[in-house]
């Protein structure tokens, strides 16, 4: 039998597209079609299983899948014996407690004796225990946000991203319980061949992650400003400097992190940089 790494990803839903995109950007071509349960990669020893996200940790623990891509919210809720290998920076959301917007809320003490509806009873009960709050947990499997409105609970603990679901249901967010994003997980019992494939996959995922959060920047600068411009640019090593045909001018190339991007561009302009070009990076291998 061929040695393949079996990776489980969400069949459909919020993490599906980004998971497929991550694999594709890692150079993995899949034979996907509609309603498929599995797909094999043409050019990498990988088989992809399409599952419901909640089931992924169990499949990985049982060894039916060797690895998976799933939200941290699920990983921490279901507490299976699996390894969190790498956070992938997509599917970001937070698990938060929300209460009706007209409820007086000052701090966690206001939740004492209250009923909180959630699909995350393990994480919530741990959170309440840590903060010594005695509240009742009402486990519901969906439409958590309607629980206070229909009189099922006083508060909810649910995933939030934009906050519009809470707003539409007359709720306000009052406590952050967990920050979450999609993560690569793996079985704790991989043989050496599968471990090697996972290592290669991780290497590629890291290159994709880095490239997504960095931009390649090219600019022209007068030579007497090069010192200050190089100080502003926090590249991987030092920036590349090439002379321009026009005397007294140089072209400077570097890599800039997305988070600081606008701040850096402004400083560069203030310090004499011209003709600034910003280019997306296809892959970044350090
Ligand atoms: O069918 P399957 O079981 O696989 O999918 P699912 O319906 O259980 O999950 P799905 O596709 O909704 O979410 C998959 C994963 O995406 C979650 O486990 C999280 O890790 C991640 N994620 C990121 C989110 C959100 N953002 C999110 N906003 N999951 C759910 N939501 C929901 C939330 O529950 C609430 O109903 O979106 C609503 C809030 O969104 P805002 O933007 O209005 O705040
Ligand atoms: Zn689910």
mmCIF file of C-alpha atoms and ligand atoms in Angstrom:
data_model
loop_
_atom_site.group_PDB
_atom_site.id
_atom_site.type_symbol
_atom_site.label_atom_id
_atom_site.label_comp_id
_atom_site.label_asym_id
_atom_site.label_seq_id
_atom_site.Cartn_x
_atom_site.Cartn_y
_atom_site.Cartn_z
ATOM 1 C CA UNK A 1 0.000 0.000 0.000
ATOM 2 C CA UNK A 2 1.155 3.509 -0.859
ATOM 3 C CA UNK A 3 2.081 5.616 2.134
ATOM 4 C CA UNK A 4 -0.155 8.640 2.153
ATOM 5 C CA UNK A 5 -0.929 11.199 4.800
ATOM 6 C CA UNK A 6 -4.688 11.409 5.292
ATOM 7 C CA UNK A 7 -5.829 14.894 6.187
ATOM 8 C CA UNK A 8 -9.401 15.734 7.185
ATOM 9 C CA UNK A 9 -10.849 19.111 6.296
ATOM 10 C CA UNK A 10 -14.347 20.559 6.598
ATOM 11 C CA UNK A 11 -16.704 19.283 3.891
ATOM 12 C CA UNK A 12 -18.597 22.551 3.634
ATOM 13 C CA UNK A 13 -18.873 25.615 5.821
ATOM 14 C CA UNK A 14 -16.726 28.466 6.978
ATOM 15 C CA UNK A 15 -13.369 26.649 6.933
ATOM 16 C CA UNK A 16 -13.824 24.623 3.752
ATOM 17 C CA UNK A 17 -12.679 27.102 1.124
ATOM 18 C CA UNK A 18 -9.746 28.465 3.079
ATOM 19 C CA UNK A 19 -8.545 24.935 3.861
ATOM 20 C CA UNK A 20 -8.619 23.964 0.170
ATOM 21 C CA UNK A 21 -6.903 27.247 -0.679
ATOM 22 C CA UNK A 22 -4.167 26.581 1.870
ATOM 23 C CA UNK A 23 -3.495 23.179 0.286
ATOM 24 C CA UNK A 24 -3.576 24.649 -3.215
ATOM 25 C CA UNK A 25 -1.177 27.449 -2.305
ATOM 26 C CA UNK A 26 1.071 24.798 -0.771
ATOM 27 C CA UNK A 27 1.310 23.433 -4.320
ATOM 28 C CA UNK A 28 -1.040 20.488 -3.786
ATOM 29 C CA UNK A 29 -3.395 19.688 -6.684
ATOM 30 C CA UNK A 30 -6.564 17.888 -5.677
ATOM 31 C CA UNK A 31 -8.985 15.875 -7.720
ATOM 32 C CA UNK A 32 -11.993 17.589 -6.130
ATOM 33 C CA UNK A 33 -15.516 17.421 -7.439
ATOM 34 C CA UNK A 34 -18.958 18.113 -6.021
ATOM 35 C CA UNK A 35 -20.151 15.817 -3.213
ATOM 36 C CA UNK A 36 -16.853 14.060 -2.889
ATOM 37 C CA UNK A 37 -15.966 12.430 0.401
ATOM 38 C CA UNK A 38 -12.288 12.078 -0.373
ATOM 39 C CA UNK A 39 -9.739 13.343 -2.866
ATOM 40 C CA UNK A 40 -6.213 12.308 -3.664
ATOM 41 C CA UNK A 41 -3.459 14.765 -4.499
ATOM 42 C CA UNK A 42 -1.789 14.278 -7.896
ATOM 43 C CA UNK A 43 1.574 15.626 -6.882
ATOM 44 C CA UNK A 44 1.984 15.048 -3.136
ATOM 45 C CA UNK A 45 1.475 11.935 -0.957
ATOM 46 C CA UNK A 46 -1.768 13.241 0.513
ATOM 47 C CA UNK A 47 -5.360 12.089 0.684
ATOM 48 C CA UNK A 48 -8.022 14.570 1.762
ATOM 49 C CA UNK A 49 -11.134 13.457 3.666
ATOM 50 C CA UNK A 50 -14.101 15.846 3.759
ATOM 51 C CA UNK A 51 -15.885 15.737 7.125
ATOM 52 C CA UNK A 52 -18.049 17.771 9.473
ATOM 53 C CA UNK A 53 -15.731 19.975 11.492
ATOM 54 C CA UNK A 54 -16.954 18.627 14.849
ATOM 55 C CA UNK A 55 -15.965 15.093 13.837
ATOM 56 C CA UNK A 56 -12.410 15.894 12.768
ATOM 57 C CA UNK A 57 -10.681 15.584 16.202
ATOM 58 C CA UNK A 58 -12.284 12.184 16.828
ATOM 59 C CA UNK A 59 -11.212 10.854 13.417
ATOM 60 C CA UNK A 60 -7.674 12.072 14.047
ATOM 61 C CA UNK A 61 -7.563 10.548 17.527
ATOM 62 C CA UNK A 62 -8.814 7.213 16.153
ATOM 63 C CA UNK A 63 -6.222 7.294 13.364
ATOM 64 C CA UNK A 64 -8.855 7.223 10.582
ATOM 65 C CA UNK A 65 -7.279 10.537 9.574
ATOM 66 C CA UNK A 66 -3.626 11.323 10.308
ATOM 67 C CA UNK A 67 -4.100 15.059 10.409
ATOM 68 C CA UNK A 68 -6.818 17.681 10.125
ATOM 69 C CA UNK A 69 -7.640 21.341 9.793
ATOM 70 C CA UNK A 70 -10.125 22.497 12.415
ATOM 71 C CA UNK A 71 -10.968 25.520 14.581
ATOM 72 C CA UNK A 72 -9.283 25.812 17.972
ATOM 73 C CA UNK A 73 -12.762 26.290 19.449
ATOM 74 C CA UNK A 74 -13.532 22.684 18.524
ATOM 75 C CA UNK A 75 -10.113 21.359 19.509
ATOM 76 C CA UNK A 76 -10.441 22.766 23.040
ATOM 77 C CA UNK A 77 -14.091 21.791 23.389
ATOM 78 C CA UNK A 78 -13.849 18.124 22.444
ATOM 79 C CA UNK A 79 -10.533 17.427 24.270
ATOM 80 C CA UNK A 80 -9.338 14.536 22.158
ATOM 81 C CA UNK A 81 -5.795 13.154 22.324
ATOM 82 C CA UNK A 82 -4.418 14.962 19.288
ATOM 83 C CA UNK A 83 -1.567 17.371 18.675
ATOM 84 C CA UNK A 84 -2.007 21.012 17.682
ATOM 85 C CA UNK A 85 0.768 21.373 15.109
ATOM 86 C CA UNK A 86 0.340 24.910 13.750
ATOM 87 C CA UNK A 87 -2.147 27.764 13.822
ATOM 88 C CA UNK A 88 -3.087 28.766 10.287
ATOM 89 C CA UNK A 89 -4.300 32.366 10.693
ATOM 90 C CA UNK A 90 -7.670 31.960 9.007
ATOM 91 C CA UNK A 91 -11.148 31.218 10.420
ATOM 92 C CA UNK A 92 -10.479 33.758 13.138
ATOM 93 C CA UNK A 93 -13.245 34.305 15.652
ATOM 94 C CA UNK A 94 -13.751 34.542 19.386
ATOM 95 C CA UNK A 95 -15.871 32.648 21.857
ATOM 96 C CA UNK A 96 -17.601 35.279 23.949
ATOM 97 C CA UNK A 97 -20.316 35.706 26.560
ATOM 98 C CA UNK A 98 -23.140 38.029 25.582
ATOM 99 C CA UNK A 99 -26.149 39.300 27.517
ATOM 100 C CA UNK A 100 -29.335 41.192 26.517
ATOM 101 C CA UNK A 101 -28.307 44.764 25.733
ATOM 102 C CA UNK A 102 -30.546 46.275 28.407
ATOM 103 C CA UNK A 103 -29.115 44.084 31.179
ATOM 104 C CA UNK A 104 -26.917 45.906 33.698
ATOM 105 C CA UNK A 105 -23.517 44.265 33.424
ATOM 106 C CA UNK A 106 -20.401 45.300 35.308
ATOM 107 C CA UNK A 107 -18.340 42.159 35.695
ATOM 108 C CA UNK A 108 -18.441 38.368 35.876
ATOM 109 C CA UNK A 109 -20.154 38.454 39.281
ATOM 110 C CA UNK A 110 -23.305 39.541 37.450
ATOM 111 C CA UNK A 111 -23.495 36.067 35.909
ATOM 112 C CA UNK A 112 -23.804 34.333 39.287
ATOM 113 C CA UNK A 113 -26.887 32.114 39.396
ATOM 114 C CA UNK A 114 -27.693 32.908 35.760
ATOM 115 C CA UNK A 115 -28.369 30.417 32.980
ATOM 116 C CA UNK A 116 -25.972 30.568 30.000
ATOM 117 C CA UNK A 117 -26.797 28.822 26.720
ATOM 118 C CA UNK A 118 -23.878 27.514 24.662
ATOM 119 C CA UNK A 119 -22.614 24.838 22.275
ATOM 120 C CA UNK A 120 -19.290 24.974 24.129
ATOM 121 C CA UNK A 121 -20.079 23.568 27.600
ATOM 122 C CA UNK A 122 -16.549 22.272 28.355
ATOM 123 C CA UNK A 123 -14.766 25.514 27.533
ATOM 124 C CA UNK A 124 -17.401 27.593 29.292
ATOM 125 C CA UNK A 125 -17.432 25.488 32.442
ATOM 126 C CA UNK A 126 -13.619 25.702 32.635
ATOM 127 C CA UNK A 127 -13.822 29.484 32.193
ATOM 128 C CA UNK A 128 -16.478 29.858 34.906
ATOM 129 C CA UNK A 129 -14.496 27.607 37.250
ATOM 130 C CA UNK A 130 -11.322 29.640 36.740
ATOM 131 C CA UNK A 131 -13.211 32.836 37.531
ATOM 132 C CA UNK A 132 -15.139 31.251 40.417
ATOM 133 C CA UNK A 133 -18.540 32.039 38.949
ATOM 134 C CA UNK A 134 -21.376 29.704 39.788
ATOM 135 C CA UNK A 135 -23.732 29.765 36.797
ATOM 136 C CA UNK A 136 -25.863 27.153 35.086
ATOM 137 C CA UNK A 137 -24.858 25.962 31.618
ATOM 138 C CA UNK A 138 -27.596 25.098 29.153
ATOM 139 C CA UNK A 139 -26.132 23.115 26.243
ATOM 140 C CA UNK A 140 -27.763 23.819 22.880
ATOM 141 C CA UNK A 141 -26.558 22.675 19.483
ATOM 142 C CA UNK A 142 -27.508 25.620 17.273
ATOM 143 C CA UNK A 143 -29.171 29.044 17.122
ATOM 144 C CA UNK A 144 -27.657 29.887 20.479
ATOM 145 C CA UNK A 145 -28.276 33.593 19.934
ATOM 146 C CA UNK A 146 -32.055 33.236 20.224
ATOM 147 C CA UNK A 147 -31.914 31.593 23.690
ATOM 148 C CA UNK A 148 -32.354 34.784 25.774
ATOM 149 C CA UNK A 149 -35.149 36.050 23.503
ATOM 150 C CA UNK A 150 -37.203 32.885 23.925
ATOM 151 C CA UNK A 151 -36.594 32.699 27.654
ATOM 152 C CA UNK A 152 -34.319 29.658 27.551
ATOM 153 C CA UNK A 153 -31.333 31.444 29.124
ATOM 154 C CA UNK A 154 -30.183 34.752 30.605
ATOM 155 C CA UNK A 155 -26.978 34.911 28.586
ATOM 156 C CA UNK A 156 -25.158 33.068 25.816
ATOM 157 C CA UNK A 157 -21.606 31.952 25.096
ATOM 158 C CA UNK A 158 -21.047 31.677 21.355
ATOM 159 C CA UNK A 159 -18.638 32.337 18.511
ATOM 160 C CA UNK A 160 -18.493 35.903 17.278
ATOM 161 C CA UNK A 161 -16.693 37.384 14.319
ATOM 162 C CA UNK A 162 -18.261 40.642 13.111
ATOM 163 C CA UNK A 163 -20.709 40.899 16.011
ATOM 164 C CA UNK A 164 -23.704 41.434 13.722
ATOM 165 C CA UNK A 165 -25.522 38.280 14.879
ATOM 166 C CA UNK A 166 -25.357 39.509 18.483
ATOM 167 C CA UNK A 167 -26.516 42.959 17.433
ATOM 168 C CA UNK A 168 -29.415 41.586 15.381
ATOM 169 C CA UNK A 169 -30.574 39.613 18.423
ATOM 170 C CA UNK A 170 -30.396 42.503 20.870
ATOM 171 C CA UNK A 171 -27.338 41.143 22.672
ATOM 172 C CA UNK A 172 -24.086 42.772 23.788
ATOM 173 C CA UNK A 173 -20.712 41.108 24.149
ATOM 174 C CA UNK A 174 -19.408 41.274 27.717
ATOM 175 C CA UNK A 175 -16.647 38.688 28.214
ATOM 176 C CA UNK A 176 -13.995 37.161 25.970
ATOM 177 C CA UNK A 177 -13.622 33.447 26.662
ATOM 178 C CA UNK A 178 -11.305 32.268 23.873
ATOM 179 C CA UNK A 179 -9.630 33.606 20.720
ATOM 180 C CA UNK A 180 -9.751 31.015 17.979
ATOM 181 C CA UNK A 181 -8.403 30.332 14.509
ATOM 182 C CA UNK A 182 -8.078 27.318 12.248
ATOM 183 C CA UNK A 183 -5.210 24.994 13.110
ATOM 184 C CA UNK A 184 -3.405 21.991 11.678
ATOM 185 C CA UNK A 185 -3.728 19.035 14.045
ATOM 186 C CA UNK A 186 -2.210 15.582 13.877
ATOM 187 C CA UNK A 187 -2.438 12.165 15.406
ATOM 188 C CA UNK A 188 0.008 11.445 18.208
ATOM 189 C CA UNK A 189 0.814 8.061 16.660
ATOM 190 C CA UNK A 190 2.161 8.720 13.151
ATOM 191 C CA UNK A 191 4.667 6.281 11.679
ATOM 192 C CA UNK A 192 7.969 7.652 10.431
ATOM 193 C CA UNK A 193 6.865 7.932 6.784
ATOM 194 C CA UNK A 194 3.703 9.867 7.690
ATOM 195 C CA UNK A 195 5.633 12.088 10.113
ATOM 196 C CA UNK A 196 7.998 12.930 7.287
ATOM 197 C CA UNK A 197 5.086 13.857 4.975
ATOM 198 C CA UNK A 198 3.525 15.983 7.727
ATOM 199 C CA UNK A 199 6.855 17.757 8.180
ATOM 200 C CA UNK A 200 6.960 18.575 4.466
ATOM 201 C CA UNK A 201 3.356 19.787 4.543
ATOM 202 C CA UNK A 202 4.066 21.973 7.567
ATOM 203 C CA UNK A 203 7.115 23.455 5.858
ATOM 204 C CA UNK A 204 4.912 24.448 2.903
ATOM 205 C CA UNK A 205 2.091 25.784 5.104
ATOM 206 C CA UNK A 206 4.588 27.983 6.939
ATOM 207 C CA UNK A 207 5.889 29.353 3.630
ATOM 208 C CA UNK A 208 2.308 30.146 2.552
ATOM 209 C CA UNK A 209 1.516 31.823 5.899
ATOM 210 C CA UNK A 210 4.630 33.990 5.730
ATOM 211 C CA UNK A 211 4.015 35.019 2.135
ATOM 212 C CA UNK A 212 0.418 36.013 2.919
ATOM 213 C CA UNK A 213 1.499 38.390 5.634
ATOM 214 C CA UNK A 214 4.388 40.002 3.847
ATOM 215 C CA UNK A 215 4.729 42.192 0.780
ATOM 216 C CA UNK A 216 7.691 42.800 -1.455
ATOM 217 C CA UNK A 217 8.469 46.488 -1.701
ATOM 218 C CA UNK A 218 10.523 48.355 -4.297
ATOM 219 C CA UNK A 219 11.290 52.052 -4.177
ATOM 220 C CA UNK A 220 13.653 54.678 -5.485
ATOM 221 C CA UNK A 221 15.584 56.923 -3.143
ATOM 222 C CA UNK A 222 18.279 59.585 -3.366
ATOM 223 C CA UNK A 223 21.598 58.157 -2.156
ATOM 224 C CA UNK A 224 21.865 60.673 0.702
ATOM 225 C CA UNK A 225 18.622 59.257 2.173
ATOM 226 C CA UNK A 226 19.589 55.575 1.958
ATOM 227 C CA UNK A 227 20.716 55.310 5.585
ATOM 228 C CA UNK A 228 17.439 56.509 7.045
ATOM 229 C CA UNK A 229 15.357 54.515 4.552
ATOM 230 C CA UNK A 230 17.200 51.285 5.380
ATOM 231 C CA UNK A 231 16.514 51.915 9.071
ATOM 232 C CA UNK A 232 12.775 52.221 8.387
ATOM 233 C CA UNK A 233 12.669 48.958 6.410
ATOM 234 C CA UNK A 234 12.576 45.894 8.663
ATOM 235 C CA UNK A 235 13.403 43.319 5.950
ATOM 236 C CA UNK A 236 14.397 39.697 6.399
ATOM 237 C CA UNK A 237 18.059 40.658 6.410
ATOM 238 C CA UNK A 238 19.247 43.983 5.078
ATOM 239 C CA UNK A 239 17.526 45.482 2.025
ATOM 240 C CA UNK A 240 18.955 45.053 -1.471
ATOM 241 C CA UNK A 241 20.283 48.314 -2.915
ATOM 242 C CA UNK A 242 20.946 48.716 -6.642
ATOM 243 C CA UNK A 243 22.185 51.870 -8.409
ATOM 244 C CA UNK A 244 19.762 53.523 -10.848
ATOM 245 C CA UNK A 245 20.803 54.831 -14.256
ATOM 246 C CA UNK A 246 20.078 58.331 -12.921
ATOM 247 C CA UNK A 247 23.098 59.501 -10.958
ATOM 248 C CA UNK A 248 22.718 59.890 -7.196
ATOM 249 C CA UNK A 249 19.694 57.588 -7.005
ATOM 250 C CA UNK A 250 19.240 53.951 -5.979
ATOM 251 C CA UNK A 251 16.545 51.321 -6.061
ATOM 252 C CA UNK A 252 15.820 49.641 -2.715
ATOM 253 C CA UNK A 253 14.106 46.225 -2.395
ATOM 254 C CA UNK A 254 12.806 44.678 0.801
ATOM 255 C CA UNK A 255 10.031 42.687 2.484
ATOM 256 C CA UNK A 256 7.505 44.396 4.730
ATOM 257 C CA UNK A 257 5.071 42.848 7.210
ATOM 258 C CA UNK A 258 1.408 43.567 6.567
ATOM 259 C CA UNK A 259 0.701 44.759 10.123
ATOM 260 C CA UNK A 260 3.143 47.656 9.948
ATOM 261 C CA UNK A 261 2.628 48.224 6.246
ATOM 262 C CA UNK A 262 0.924 51.651 6.057
ATOM 263 C CA UNK A 263 2.992 53.092 8.856
ATOM 264 C CA UNK A 264 6.182 52.137 7.024
ATOM 265 C CA UNK A 265 5.000 53.445 3.653
ATOM 266 C CA UNK A 266 4.182 56.824 5.215
ATOM 267 C CA UNK A 267 7.608 57.071 6.860
ATOM 268 C CA UNK A 268 9.321 56.092 3.625
ATOM 269 C CA UNK A 269 7.527 58.844 1.703
ATOM 270 C CA UNK A 270 8.299 61.416 4.370
ATOM 271 C CA UNK A 271 11.954 60.487 4.050
ATOM 272 C CA UNK A 272 12.273 60.941 0.308
ATOM 273 C CA UNK A 273 11.270 57.566 -1.153
ATOM 274 C CA UNK A 274 9.644 57.761 -4.583
ATOM 275 C CA UNK A 275 7.995 55.363 -7.027
ATOM 276 C CA UNK A 276 7.055 52.903 -4.284
ATOM 277 C CA UNK A 277 5.862 49.580 -5.711
ATOM 278 C CA UNK A 278 4.256 46.903 -3.534
ATOM 279 C CA UNK A 279 4.063 43.349 -4.845
ATOM 280 C CA UNK A 280 2.386 40.268 -3.322
ATOM 281 C CA UNK A 281 4.760 37.414 -2.538
ATOM 282 C CA UNK A 282 3.953 34.030 -4.041
ATOM 283 C CA UNK A 283 5.911 31.933 -1.501
ATOM 284 C CA UNK A 284 8.387 32.777 1.212
ATOM 285 C CA UNK A 285 10.917 30.184 2.288
ATOM 286 C CA UNK A 286 13.320 31.246 4.992
HETATM 287 O O1 LIG B 1 -21.297 21.334 9.030
HETATM 288 P P1 LIG B 1 -20.216 21.553 9.993
HETATM 289 O O2 LIG B 1 -20.480 20.970 11.364
HETATM 290 O O3 LIG B 1 -18.887 21.138 9.429
HETATM 291 O O4 LIG B 1 -20.080 23.139 10.153
HETATM 292 P P2 LIG B 1 -20.640 24.121 11.305
HETATM 293 O O5 LIG B 1 -21.914 24.707 10.815
HETATM 294 O O6 LIG B 1 -20.609 23.489 12.646
HETATM 295 O O7 LIG B 1 -19.488 25.206 11.362
HETATM 296 P P3 LIG B 1 -19.269 26.543 10.514
HETATM 297 O O8 LIG B 1 -18.990 26.228 9.095
HETATM 298 O O9 LIG B 1 -20.313 27.543 10.837
HETATM 299 O O10 LIG B 1 -17.919 27.051 11.233
HETATM 300 C C1 LIG B 1 -16.732 26.313 11.143
HETATM 301 C C2 LIG B 1 -15.678 26.985 11.972
HETATM 302 O O11 LIG B 1 -15.459 28.324 11.502
HETATM 303 C C3 LIG B 1 -15.993 27.192 13.444
HETATM 304 O O12 LIG B 1 -15.791 26.027 14.212
HETATM 305 C C4 LIG B 1 -15.018 28.296 13.831
HETATM 306 O O13 LIG B 1 -13.752 27.741 14.091
HETATM 307 C C5 LIG B 1 -14.914 29.128 12.548
HETATM 308 N N1 LIG B 1 -15.661 30.411 12.599
HETATM 309 C C6 LIG B 1 -15.130 31.632 12.328
HETATM 310 C C7 LIG B 1 -16.963 30.585 12.901
HETATM 311 C C8 LIG B 1 -17.218 31.956 12.810
HETATM 312 N N2 LIG B 1 -16.064 32.581 12.452
HETATM 313 C C9 LIG B 1 -18.556 32.458 13.085
HETATM 314 N N3 LIG B 1 -18.771 33.669 13.014
HETATM 315 N N4 LIG B 1 -17.952 29.721 13.217
HETATM 316 C C10 LIG B 1 -19.190 30.184 13.442
HETATM 317 N N5 LIG B 1 -19.542 31.510 13.392
HETATM 318 C C11 LIG B 1 -20.984 31.831 13.633
HETATM 319 C C12 LIG B 1 -21.354 31.990 15.098
HETATM 320 O O14 LIG B 1 -21.653 30.742 15.685
HETATM 321 C C13 LIG B 1 -22.574 32.907 15.035
HETATM 322 O O15 LIG B 1 -23.736 32.178 14.737
HETATM 323 O O16 LIG B 1 -21.337 33.048 13.020
HETATM 324 C C14 LIG B 1 -22.236 33.781 13.838
HETATM 325 C C15 LIG B 1 -21.575 35.029 14.334
HETATM 326 O O17 LIG B 1 -20.973 35.715 13.295
HETATM 327 P P4 LIG B 1 -20.988 37.306 13.289
HETATM 328 O O18 LIG B 1 -20.119 37.691 12.149
HETATM 329 O O19 LIG B 1 -22.404 37.742 13.105
HETATM 330 O O20 LIG B 1 -20.404 37.762 14.615
HETATM 331 ZN ZN1 LIG B 2 -19.932 21.763 13.105
#
